[in-house]
Each structure stands twice: as structure tokens, then as C-alpha cells.
mmCIF file with all atom_site columns, C-alpha atoms in Angstrom:
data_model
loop_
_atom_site.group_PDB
_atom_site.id
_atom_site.type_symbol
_atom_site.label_atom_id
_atom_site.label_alt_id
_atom_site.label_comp_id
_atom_site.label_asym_id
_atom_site.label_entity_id
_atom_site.label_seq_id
_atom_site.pdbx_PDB_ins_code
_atom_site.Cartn_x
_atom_site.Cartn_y
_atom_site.Cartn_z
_atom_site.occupancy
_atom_site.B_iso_or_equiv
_atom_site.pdbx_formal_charge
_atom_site.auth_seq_id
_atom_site.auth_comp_id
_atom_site.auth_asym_id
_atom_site.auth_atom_id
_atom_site.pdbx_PDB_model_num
ATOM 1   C CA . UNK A 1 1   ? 0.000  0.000  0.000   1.00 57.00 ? 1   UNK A CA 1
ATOM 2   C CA . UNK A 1 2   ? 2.753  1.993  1.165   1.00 53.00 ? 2   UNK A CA 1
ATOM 3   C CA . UNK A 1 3   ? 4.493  1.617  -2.615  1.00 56.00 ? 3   UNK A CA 1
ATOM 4   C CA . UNK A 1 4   ? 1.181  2.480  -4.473  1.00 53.00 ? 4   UNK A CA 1
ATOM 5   C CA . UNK A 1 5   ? 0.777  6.094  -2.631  1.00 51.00 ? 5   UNK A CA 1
ATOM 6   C CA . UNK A 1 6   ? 4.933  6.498  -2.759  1.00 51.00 ? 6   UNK A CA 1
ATOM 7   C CA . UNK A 1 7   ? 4.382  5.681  -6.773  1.00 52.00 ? 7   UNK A CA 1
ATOM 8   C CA . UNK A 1 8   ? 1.752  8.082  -6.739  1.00 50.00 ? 8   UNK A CA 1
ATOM 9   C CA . UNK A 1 9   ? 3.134  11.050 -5.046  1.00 47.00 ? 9   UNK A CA 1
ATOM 10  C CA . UNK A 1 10  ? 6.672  10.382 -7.689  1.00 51.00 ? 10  UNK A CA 1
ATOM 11  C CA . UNK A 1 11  ? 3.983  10.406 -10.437 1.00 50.00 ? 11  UNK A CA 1
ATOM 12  C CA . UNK A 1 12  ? 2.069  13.413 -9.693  1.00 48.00 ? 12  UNK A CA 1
ATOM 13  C CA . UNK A 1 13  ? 5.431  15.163 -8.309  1.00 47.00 ? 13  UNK A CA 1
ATOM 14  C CA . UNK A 1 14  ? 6.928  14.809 -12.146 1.00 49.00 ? 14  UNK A CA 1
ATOM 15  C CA . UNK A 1 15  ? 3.860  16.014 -13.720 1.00 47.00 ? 15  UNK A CA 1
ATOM 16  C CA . UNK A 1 16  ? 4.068  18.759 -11.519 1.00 45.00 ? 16  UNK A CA 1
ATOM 17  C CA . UNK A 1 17  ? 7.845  19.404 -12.227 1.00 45.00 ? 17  UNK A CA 1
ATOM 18  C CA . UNK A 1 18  ? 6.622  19.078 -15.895 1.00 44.00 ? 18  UNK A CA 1
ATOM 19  C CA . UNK A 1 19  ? 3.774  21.864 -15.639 1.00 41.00 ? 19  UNK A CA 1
ATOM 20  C CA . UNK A 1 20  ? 5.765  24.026 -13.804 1.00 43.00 ? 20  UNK A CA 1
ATOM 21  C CA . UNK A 1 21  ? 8.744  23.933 -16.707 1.00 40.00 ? 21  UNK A CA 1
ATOM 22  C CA . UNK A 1 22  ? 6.936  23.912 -19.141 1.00 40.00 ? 22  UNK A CA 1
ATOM 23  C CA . UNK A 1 23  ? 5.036  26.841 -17.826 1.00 42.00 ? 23  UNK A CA 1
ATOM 24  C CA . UNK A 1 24  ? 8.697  29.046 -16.960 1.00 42.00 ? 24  UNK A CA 1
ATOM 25  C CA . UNK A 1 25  ? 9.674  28.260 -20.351 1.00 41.00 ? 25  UNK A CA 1
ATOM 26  C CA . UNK A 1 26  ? 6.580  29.521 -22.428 1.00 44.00 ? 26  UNK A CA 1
ATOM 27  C CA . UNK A 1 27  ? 7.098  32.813 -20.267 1.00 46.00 ? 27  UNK A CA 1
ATOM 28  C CA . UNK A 1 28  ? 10.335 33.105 -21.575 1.00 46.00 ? 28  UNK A CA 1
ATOM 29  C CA . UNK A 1 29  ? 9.998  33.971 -25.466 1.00 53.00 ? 29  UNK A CA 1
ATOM 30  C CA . UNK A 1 30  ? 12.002 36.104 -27.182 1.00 59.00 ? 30  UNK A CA 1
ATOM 31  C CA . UNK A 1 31  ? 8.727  37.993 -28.328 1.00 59.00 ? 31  UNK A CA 1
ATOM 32  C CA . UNK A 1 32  ? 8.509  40.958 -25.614 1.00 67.00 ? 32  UNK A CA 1
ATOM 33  C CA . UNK A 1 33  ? 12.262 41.397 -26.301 1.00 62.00 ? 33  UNK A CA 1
ATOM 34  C CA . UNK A 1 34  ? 11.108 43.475 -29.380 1.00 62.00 ? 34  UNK A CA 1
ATOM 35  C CA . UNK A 1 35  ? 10.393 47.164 -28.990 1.00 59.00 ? 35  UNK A CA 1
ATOM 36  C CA . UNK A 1 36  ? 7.030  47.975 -27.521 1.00 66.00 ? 36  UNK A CA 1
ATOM 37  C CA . UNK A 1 37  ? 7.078  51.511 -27.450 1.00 75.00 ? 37  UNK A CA 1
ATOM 38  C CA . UNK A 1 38  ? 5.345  53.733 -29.579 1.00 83.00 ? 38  UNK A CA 1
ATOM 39  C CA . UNK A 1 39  ? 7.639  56.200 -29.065 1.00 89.00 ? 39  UNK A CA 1
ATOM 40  C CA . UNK A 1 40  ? 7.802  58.651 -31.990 1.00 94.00 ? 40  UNK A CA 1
ATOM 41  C CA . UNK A 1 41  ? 11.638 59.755 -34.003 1.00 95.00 ? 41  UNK A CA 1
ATOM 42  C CA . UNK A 1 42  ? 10.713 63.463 -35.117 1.00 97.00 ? 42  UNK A CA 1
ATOM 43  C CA . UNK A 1 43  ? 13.359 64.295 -38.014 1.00 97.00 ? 43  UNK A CA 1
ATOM 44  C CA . UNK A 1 44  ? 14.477 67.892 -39.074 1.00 97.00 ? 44  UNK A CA 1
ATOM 45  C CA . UNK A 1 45  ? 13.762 68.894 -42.828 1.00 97.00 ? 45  UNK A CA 1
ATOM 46  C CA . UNK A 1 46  ? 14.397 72.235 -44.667 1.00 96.00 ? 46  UNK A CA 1
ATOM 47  C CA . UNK A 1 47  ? 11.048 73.015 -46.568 1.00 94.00 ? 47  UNK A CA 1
ATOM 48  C CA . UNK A 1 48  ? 12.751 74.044 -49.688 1.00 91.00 ? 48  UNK A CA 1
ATOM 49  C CA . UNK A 1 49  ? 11.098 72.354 -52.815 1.00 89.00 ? 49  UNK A CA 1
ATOM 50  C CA . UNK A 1 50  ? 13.424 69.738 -52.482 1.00 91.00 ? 50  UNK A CA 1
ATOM 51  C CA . UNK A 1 51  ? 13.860 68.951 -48.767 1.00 91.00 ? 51  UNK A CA 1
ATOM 52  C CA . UNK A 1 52  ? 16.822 67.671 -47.671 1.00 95.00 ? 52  UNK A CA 1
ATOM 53  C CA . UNK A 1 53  ? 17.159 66.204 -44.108 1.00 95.00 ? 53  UNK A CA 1
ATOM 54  C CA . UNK A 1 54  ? 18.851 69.194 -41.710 1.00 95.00 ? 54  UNK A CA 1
ATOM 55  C CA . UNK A 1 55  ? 20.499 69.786 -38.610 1.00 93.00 ? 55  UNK A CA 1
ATOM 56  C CA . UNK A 1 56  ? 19.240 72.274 -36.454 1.00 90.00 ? 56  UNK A CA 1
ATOM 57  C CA . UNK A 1 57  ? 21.870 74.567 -33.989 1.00 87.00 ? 57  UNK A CA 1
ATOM 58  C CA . UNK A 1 58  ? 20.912 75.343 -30.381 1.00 89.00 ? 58  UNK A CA 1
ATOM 59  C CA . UNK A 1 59  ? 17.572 74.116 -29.277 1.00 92.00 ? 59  UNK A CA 1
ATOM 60  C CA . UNK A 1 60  ? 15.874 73.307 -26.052 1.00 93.00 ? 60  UNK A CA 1
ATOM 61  C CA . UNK A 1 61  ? 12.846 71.342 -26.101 1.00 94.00 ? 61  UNK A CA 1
ATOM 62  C CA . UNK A 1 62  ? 10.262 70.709 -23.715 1.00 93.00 ? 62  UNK A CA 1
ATOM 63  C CA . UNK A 1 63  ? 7.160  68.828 -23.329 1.00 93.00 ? 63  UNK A CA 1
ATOM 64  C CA . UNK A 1 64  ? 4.451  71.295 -22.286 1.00 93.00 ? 64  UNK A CA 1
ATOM 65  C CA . UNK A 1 65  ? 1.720  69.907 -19.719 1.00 85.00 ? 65  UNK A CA 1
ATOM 66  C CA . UNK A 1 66  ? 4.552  67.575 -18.529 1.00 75.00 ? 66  UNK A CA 1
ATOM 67  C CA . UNK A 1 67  ? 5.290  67.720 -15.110 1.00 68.00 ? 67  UNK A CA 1
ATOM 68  C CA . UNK A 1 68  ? 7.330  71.199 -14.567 1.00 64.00 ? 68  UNK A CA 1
ATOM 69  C CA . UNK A 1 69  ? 7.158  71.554 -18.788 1.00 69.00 ? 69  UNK A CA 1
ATOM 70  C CA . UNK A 1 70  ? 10.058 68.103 -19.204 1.00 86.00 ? 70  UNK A CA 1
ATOM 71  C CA . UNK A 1 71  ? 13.007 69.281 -21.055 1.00 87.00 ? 71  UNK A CA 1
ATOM 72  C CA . UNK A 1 72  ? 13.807 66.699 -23.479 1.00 88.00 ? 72  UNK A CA 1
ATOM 73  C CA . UNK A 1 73  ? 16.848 68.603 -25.202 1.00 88.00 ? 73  UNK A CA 1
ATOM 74  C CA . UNK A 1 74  ? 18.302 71.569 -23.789 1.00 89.00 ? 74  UNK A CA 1
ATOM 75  C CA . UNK A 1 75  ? 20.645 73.429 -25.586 1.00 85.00 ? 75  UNK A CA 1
ATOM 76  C CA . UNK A 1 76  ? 21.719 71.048 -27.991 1.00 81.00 ? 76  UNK A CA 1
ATOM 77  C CA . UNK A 1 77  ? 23.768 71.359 -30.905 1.00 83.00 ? 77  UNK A CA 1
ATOM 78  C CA . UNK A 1 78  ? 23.449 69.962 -34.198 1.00 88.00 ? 78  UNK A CA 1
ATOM 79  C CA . UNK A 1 79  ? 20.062 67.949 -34.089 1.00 92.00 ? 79  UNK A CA 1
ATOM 80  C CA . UNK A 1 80  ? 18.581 66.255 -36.740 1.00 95.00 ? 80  UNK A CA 1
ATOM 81  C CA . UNK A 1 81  ? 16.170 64.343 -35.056 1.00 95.00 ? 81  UNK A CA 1
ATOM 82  C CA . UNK A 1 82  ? 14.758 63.693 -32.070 1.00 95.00 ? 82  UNK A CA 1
ATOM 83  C CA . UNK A 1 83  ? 12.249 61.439 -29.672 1.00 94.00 ? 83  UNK A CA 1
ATOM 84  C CA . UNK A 1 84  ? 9.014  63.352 -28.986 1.00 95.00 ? 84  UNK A CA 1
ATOM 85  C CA . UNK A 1 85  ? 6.838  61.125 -26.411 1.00 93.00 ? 85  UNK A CA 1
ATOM 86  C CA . UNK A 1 86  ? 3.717  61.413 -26.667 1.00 93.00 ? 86  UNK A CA 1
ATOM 87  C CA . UNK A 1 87  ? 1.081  61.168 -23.604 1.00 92.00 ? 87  UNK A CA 1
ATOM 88  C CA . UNK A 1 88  ? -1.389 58.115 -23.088 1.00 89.00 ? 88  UNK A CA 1
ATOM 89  C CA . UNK A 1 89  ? -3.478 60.017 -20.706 1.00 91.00 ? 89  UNK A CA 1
ATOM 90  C CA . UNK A 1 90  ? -4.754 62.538 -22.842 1.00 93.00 ? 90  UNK A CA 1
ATOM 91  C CA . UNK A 1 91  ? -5.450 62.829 -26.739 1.00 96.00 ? 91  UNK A CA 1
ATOM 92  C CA . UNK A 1 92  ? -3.157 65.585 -27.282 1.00 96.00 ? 92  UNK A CA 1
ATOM 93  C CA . UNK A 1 93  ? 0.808  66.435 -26.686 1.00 96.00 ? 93  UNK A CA 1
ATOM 94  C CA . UNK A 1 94  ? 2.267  70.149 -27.260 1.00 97.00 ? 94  UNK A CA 1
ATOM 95  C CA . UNK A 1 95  ? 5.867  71.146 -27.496 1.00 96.00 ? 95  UNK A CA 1
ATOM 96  C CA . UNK A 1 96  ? 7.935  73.989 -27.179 1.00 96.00 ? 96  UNK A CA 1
ATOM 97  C CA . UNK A 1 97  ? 10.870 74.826 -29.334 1.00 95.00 ? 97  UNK A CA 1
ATOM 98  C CA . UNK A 1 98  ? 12.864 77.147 -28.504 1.00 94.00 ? 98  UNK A CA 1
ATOM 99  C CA . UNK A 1 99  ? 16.055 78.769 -30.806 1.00 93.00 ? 99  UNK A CA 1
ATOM 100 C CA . UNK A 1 100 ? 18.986 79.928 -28.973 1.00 90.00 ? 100 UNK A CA 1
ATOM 101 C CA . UNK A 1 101 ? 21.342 81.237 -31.056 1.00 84.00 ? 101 UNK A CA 1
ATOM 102 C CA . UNK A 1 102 ? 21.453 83.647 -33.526 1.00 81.00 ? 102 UNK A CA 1
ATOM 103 C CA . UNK A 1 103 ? 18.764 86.305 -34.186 1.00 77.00 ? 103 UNK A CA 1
ATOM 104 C CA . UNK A 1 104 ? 16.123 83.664 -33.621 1.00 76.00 ? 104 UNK A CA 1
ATOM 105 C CA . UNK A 1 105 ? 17.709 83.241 -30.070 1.00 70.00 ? 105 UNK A CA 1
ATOM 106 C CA . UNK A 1 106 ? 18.600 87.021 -29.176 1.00 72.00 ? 106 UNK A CA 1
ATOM 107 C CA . UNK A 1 107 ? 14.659 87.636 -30.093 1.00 80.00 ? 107 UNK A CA 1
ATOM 108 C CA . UNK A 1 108 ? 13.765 84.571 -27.748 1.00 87.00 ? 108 UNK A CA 1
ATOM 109 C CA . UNK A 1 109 ? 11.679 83.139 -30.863 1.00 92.00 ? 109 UNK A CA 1
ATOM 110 C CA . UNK A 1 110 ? 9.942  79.504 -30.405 1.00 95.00 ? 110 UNK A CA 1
ATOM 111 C CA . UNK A 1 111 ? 7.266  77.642 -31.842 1.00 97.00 ? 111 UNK A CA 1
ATOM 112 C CA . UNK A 1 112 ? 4.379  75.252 -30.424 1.00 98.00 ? 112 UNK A CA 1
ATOM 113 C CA . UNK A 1 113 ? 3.803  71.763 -31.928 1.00 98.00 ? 113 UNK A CA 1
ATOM 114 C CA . UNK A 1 114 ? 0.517  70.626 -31.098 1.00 98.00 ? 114 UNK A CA 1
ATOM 115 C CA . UNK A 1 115 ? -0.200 66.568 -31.842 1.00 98.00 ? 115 UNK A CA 1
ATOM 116 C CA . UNK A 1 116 ? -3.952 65.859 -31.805 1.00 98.00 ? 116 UNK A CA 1
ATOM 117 C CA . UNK A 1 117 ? -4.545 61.812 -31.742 1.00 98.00 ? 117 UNK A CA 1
ATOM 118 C CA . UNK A 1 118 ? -6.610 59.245 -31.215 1.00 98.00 ? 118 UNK A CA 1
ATOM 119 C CA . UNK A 1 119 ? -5.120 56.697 -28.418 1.00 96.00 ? 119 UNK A CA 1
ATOM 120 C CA . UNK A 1 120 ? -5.212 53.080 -30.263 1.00 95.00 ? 120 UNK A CA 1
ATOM 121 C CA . UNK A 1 121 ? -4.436 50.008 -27.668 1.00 92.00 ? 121 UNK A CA 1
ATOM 122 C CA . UNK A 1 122 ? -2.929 46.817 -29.792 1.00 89.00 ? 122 UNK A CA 1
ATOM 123 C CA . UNK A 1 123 ? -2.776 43.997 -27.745 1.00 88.00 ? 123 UNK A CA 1
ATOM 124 C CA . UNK A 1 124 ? 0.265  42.173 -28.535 1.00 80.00 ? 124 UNK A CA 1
ATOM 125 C CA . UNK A 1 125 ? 0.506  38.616 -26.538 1.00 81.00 ? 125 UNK A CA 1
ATOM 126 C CA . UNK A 1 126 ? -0.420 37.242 -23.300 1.00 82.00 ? 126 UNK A CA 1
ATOM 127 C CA . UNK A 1 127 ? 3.344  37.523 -21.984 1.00 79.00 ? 127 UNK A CA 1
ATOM 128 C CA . UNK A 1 128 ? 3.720  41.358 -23.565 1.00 80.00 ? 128 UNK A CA 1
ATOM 129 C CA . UNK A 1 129 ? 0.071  42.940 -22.774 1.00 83.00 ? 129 UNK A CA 1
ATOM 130 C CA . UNK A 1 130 ? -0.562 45.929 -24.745 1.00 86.00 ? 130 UNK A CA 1
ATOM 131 C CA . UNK A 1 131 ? 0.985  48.685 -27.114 1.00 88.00 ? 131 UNK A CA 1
ATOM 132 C CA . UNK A 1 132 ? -0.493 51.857 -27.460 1.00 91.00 ? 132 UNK A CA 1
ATOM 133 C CA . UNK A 1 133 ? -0.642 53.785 -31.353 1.00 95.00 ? 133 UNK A CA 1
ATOM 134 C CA . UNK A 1 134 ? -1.221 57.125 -31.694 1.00 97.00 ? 134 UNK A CA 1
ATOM 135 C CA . UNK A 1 135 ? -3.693 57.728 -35.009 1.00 97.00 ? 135 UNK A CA 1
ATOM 136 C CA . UNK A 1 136 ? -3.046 61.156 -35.699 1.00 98.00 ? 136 UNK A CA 1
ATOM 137 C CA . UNK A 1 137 ? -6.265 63.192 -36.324 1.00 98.00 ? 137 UNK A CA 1
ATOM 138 C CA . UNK A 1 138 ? -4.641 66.682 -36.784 1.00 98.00 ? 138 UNK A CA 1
ATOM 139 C CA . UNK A 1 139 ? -1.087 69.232 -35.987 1.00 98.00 ? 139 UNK A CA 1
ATOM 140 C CA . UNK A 1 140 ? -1.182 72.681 -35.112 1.00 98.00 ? 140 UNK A CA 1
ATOM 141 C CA . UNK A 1 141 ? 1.839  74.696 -34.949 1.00 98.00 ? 141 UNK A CA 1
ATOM 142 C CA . UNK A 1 142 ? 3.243  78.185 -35.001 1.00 97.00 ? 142 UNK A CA 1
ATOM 143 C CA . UNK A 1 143 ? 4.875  79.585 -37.849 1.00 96.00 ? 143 UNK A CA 1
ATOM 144 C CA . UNK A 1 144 ? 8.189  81.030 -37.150 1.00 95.00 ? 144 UNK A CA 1
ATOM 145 C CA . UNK A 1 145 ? 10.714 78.901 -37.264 1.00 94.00 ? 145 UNK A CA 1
ATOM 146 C CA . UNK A 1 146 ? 8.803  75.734 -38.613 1.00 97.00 ? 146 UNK A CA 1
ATOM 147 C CA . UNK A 1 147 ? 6.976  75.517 -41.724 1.00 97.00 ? 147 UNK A CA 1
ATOM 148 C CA . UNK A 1 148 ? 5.255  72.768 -41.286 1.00 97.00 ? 148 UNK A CA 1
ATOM 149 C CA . UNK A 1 149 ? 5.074  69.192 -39.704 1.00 98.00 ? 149 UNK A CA 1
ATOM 150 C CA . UNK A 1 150 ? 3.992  65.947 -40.860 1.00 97.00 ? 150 UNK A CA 1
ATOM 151 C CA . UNK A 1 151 ? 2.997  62.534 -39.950 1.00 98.00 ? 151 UNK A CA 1
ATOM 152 C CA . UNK A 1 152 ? 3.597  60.819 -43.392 1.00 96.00 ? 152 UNK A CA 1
ATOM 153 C CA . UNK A 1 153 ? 1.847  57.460 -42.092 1.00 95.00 ? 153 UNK A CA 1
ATOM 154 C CA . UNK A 1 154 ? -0.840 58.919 -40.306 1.00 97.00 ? 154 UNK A CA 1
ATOM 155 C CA . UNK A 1 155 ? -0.327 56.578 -37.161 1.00 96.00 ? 155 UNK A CA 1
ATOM 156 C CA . UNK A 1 156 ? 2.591  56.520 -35.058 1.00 95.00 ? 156 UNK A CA 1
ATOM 157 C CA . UNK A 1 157 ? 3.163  52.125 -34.149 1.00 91.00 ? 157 UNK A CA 1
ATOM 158 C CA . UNK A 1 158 ? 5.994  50.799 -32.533 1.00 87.00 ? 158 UNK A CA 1
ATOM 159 C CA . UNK A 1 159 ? 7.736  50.377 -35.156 1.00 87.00 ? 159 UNK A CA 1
ATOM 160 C CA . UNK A 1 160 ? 11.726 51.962 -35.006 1.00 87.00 ? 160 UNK A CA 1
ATOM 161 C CA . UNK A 1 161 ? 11.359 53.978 -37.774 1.00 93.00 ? 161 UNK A CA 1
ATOM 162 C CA . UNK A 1 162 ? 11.101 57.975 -38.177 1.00 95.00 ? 162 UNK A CA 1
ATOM 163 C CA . UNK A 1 163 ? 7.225  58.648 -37.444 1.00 95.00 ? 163 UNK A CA 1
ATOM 164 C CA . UNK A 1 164 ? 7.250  62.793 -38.002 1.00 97.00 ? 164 UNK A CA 1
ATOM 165 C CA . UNK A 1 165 ? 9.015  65.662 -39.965 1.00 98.00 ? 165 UNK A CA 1
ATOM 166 C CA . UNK A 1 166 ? 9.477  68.808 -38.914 1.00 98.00 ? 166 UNK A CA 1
ATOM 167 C CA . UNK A 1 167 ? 9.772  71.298 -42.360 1.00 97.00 ? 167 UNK A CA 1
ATOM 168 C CA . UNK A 1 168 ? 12.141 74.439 -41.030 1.00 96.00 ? 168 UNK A CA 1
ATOM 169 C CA . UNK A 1 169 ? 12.558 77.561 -42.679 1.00 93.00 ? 169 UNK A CA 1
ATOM 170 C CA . UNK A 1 170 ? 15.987 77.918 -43.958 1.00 85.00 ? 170 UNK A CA 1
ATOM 171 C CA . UNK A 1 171 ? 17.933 80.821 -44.909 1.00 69.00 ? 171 UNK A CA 1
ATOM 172 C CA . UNK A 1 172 ? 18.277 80.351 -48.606 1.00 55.00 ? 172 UNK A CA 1
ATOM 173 C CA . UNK A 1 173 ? 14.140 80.494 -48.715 1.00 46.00 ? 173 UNK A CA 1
ATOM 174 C CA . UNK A 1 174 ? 14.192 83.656 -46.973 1.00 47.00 ? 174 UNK A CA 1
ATOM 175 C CA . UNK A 1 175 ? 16.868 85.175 -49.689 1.00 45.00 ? 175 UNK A CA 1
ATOM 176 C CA . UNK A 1 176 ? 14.608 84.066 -52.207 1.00 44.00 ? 176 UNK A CA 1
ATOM 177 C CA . UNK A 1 177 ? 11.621 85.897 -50.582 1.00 46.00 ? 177 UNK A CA 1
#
């Protein structure tokens, strides 16, 4: 009798063992090891008729709303691109760009990037949970430094690629003026 329950209990104890591996090793995937941010890669463009990707000399920018208005670049030199995060709690994000040097900088001149968008949650797996895309429904922005800005797929995923474009002003338009 003794041997039957002793059988048992080895039995049930390897099933268990089983369960439990199989389990910690289906938690495991390499799946959630891809990126799972929807994090959006503004780039810098001149708006000539031809634009040509830029960089742009001495900017801070901040994320307004943020707590204490985030600085995501301050003072930086020669960017042509940058991360703009967007928020998940609301359905719009607005930032500030400010020019520091030059006459742009001595005049204290920014612009105002508004993103207007419609929150989209993908679920990905069990293991990852959810992503969230941004749909954009519409960009506001002010006019003296920037042209224009973009969202040439009209939905920001998680994919690593460059989601916006910022169209600048350049000084060869303004000659041509």
C-alpha cells in the first residue's frame, strides 16, 4: 500500500515538475524582447522644394503639460532628429521649441507643436500585454521657425522607424523671398 501512494506522489510530483517547466519556459519567449514603445523619431527637414534632411543649432525642447514643462533637449547642438513622447493620458501632446542662437535666439523666438490623436491600444501577446498607437487626427503649430510638420503614415506604431518631420525655414528660402 505503502508503494502504491509512494508511486503516486513520484507520479504526480513529475507532472508537476513538468507543468511548472513547461510553464517558466513559455514565459520566456524572445517575443517581448522586441520594442514595444510607440515612441515617436521626429526628423528635421528644410522646406525648400526639395527637402533635404537638416540639422538644427541650439535648441531646447520641452514637453508642455509635462510635469514642470520636461526638457527633453536643452541646448543642444546639431540635431537632426529627435524622440518626442507622446502622452497616453490625454489625446493631445504640445511642445515647445525654442532657438537659442542667432537672431532667432537674441529675439527669444519659439514655436508650439501641437499633436492631436486618437489613443489606439494593440494587444500584442499574453506575456507582452498591450501597445499603445497614436492615429493622428490633426497638428497645429506656429509659424516662425517651422513651416510645417507631418505625420507621413498617419499613425505613429511601434515600429523603429522615423514617425514625423518637422519642415524648417531655412535661410536660402528667406533670400529668395
Amino acid at each position: 500500500m505503502r508503494r502504491k501512494i509512494r508511486r503516486k506522489l513520484a507520479h504526480t510530483a513529475g507532472i508537476a515538475g513538468m507543468i511548472i517547466l513547461v510553464a517558466a519556459t513559455s514565459c520566456s519567449n524572445s517575443e517581448c524582447y522586441d520594442n514595444q514603445n510607440s515612441l515617436p523619431l521626429a526628423g528635421f527637414y528644410s522646406s525648400t522644394e526639395d527637402p533635404k534632411q537638416i540639422s538644427v543649432d541650439s535648441l531646447t525642447i520641452l514637453g508642455i503639460g509635462a510635469p514642470g514643462n520636461s526638457i527633453l533637449q536643452d541646448s543642444v547642438r546639431s540635431l537632426s532628429q529627435v524622440y518626442l513622447p507622446f502622452r497616453i493620458d490625454q489625446e493631445s501632446t504640445t511642445f515647445e521649441i525654442k532657438y537659442l542662437g542667432g537672431l532667432p535666439g537674441l529675439y527669444r523666438i519659439s514655436d508650439l507643436i501641437t499633436f492631436n490623436y486618437e489613443i489606439v491600444p494593440m494587444f500584442v501577446s499574453t506575456a507582452c500585454g498591450v501597445v499603445y498607437y497614436y492615429k493622428m487626427k490633426s497638428i497645429e503649430t506656429t509659424h516662425n521657425l517651422i513651416d510645417s510638420v507631418t505625420c507621413p503614415n498617419g499613425v505613429i506604431t511601434n515600429a523603429n522607424i522615423e514617425n514625423l518631420r518637422i519642415y524648417f525655414k531655412t535661410e536660402s528660402e528667406e533670400e529668395t523671398e
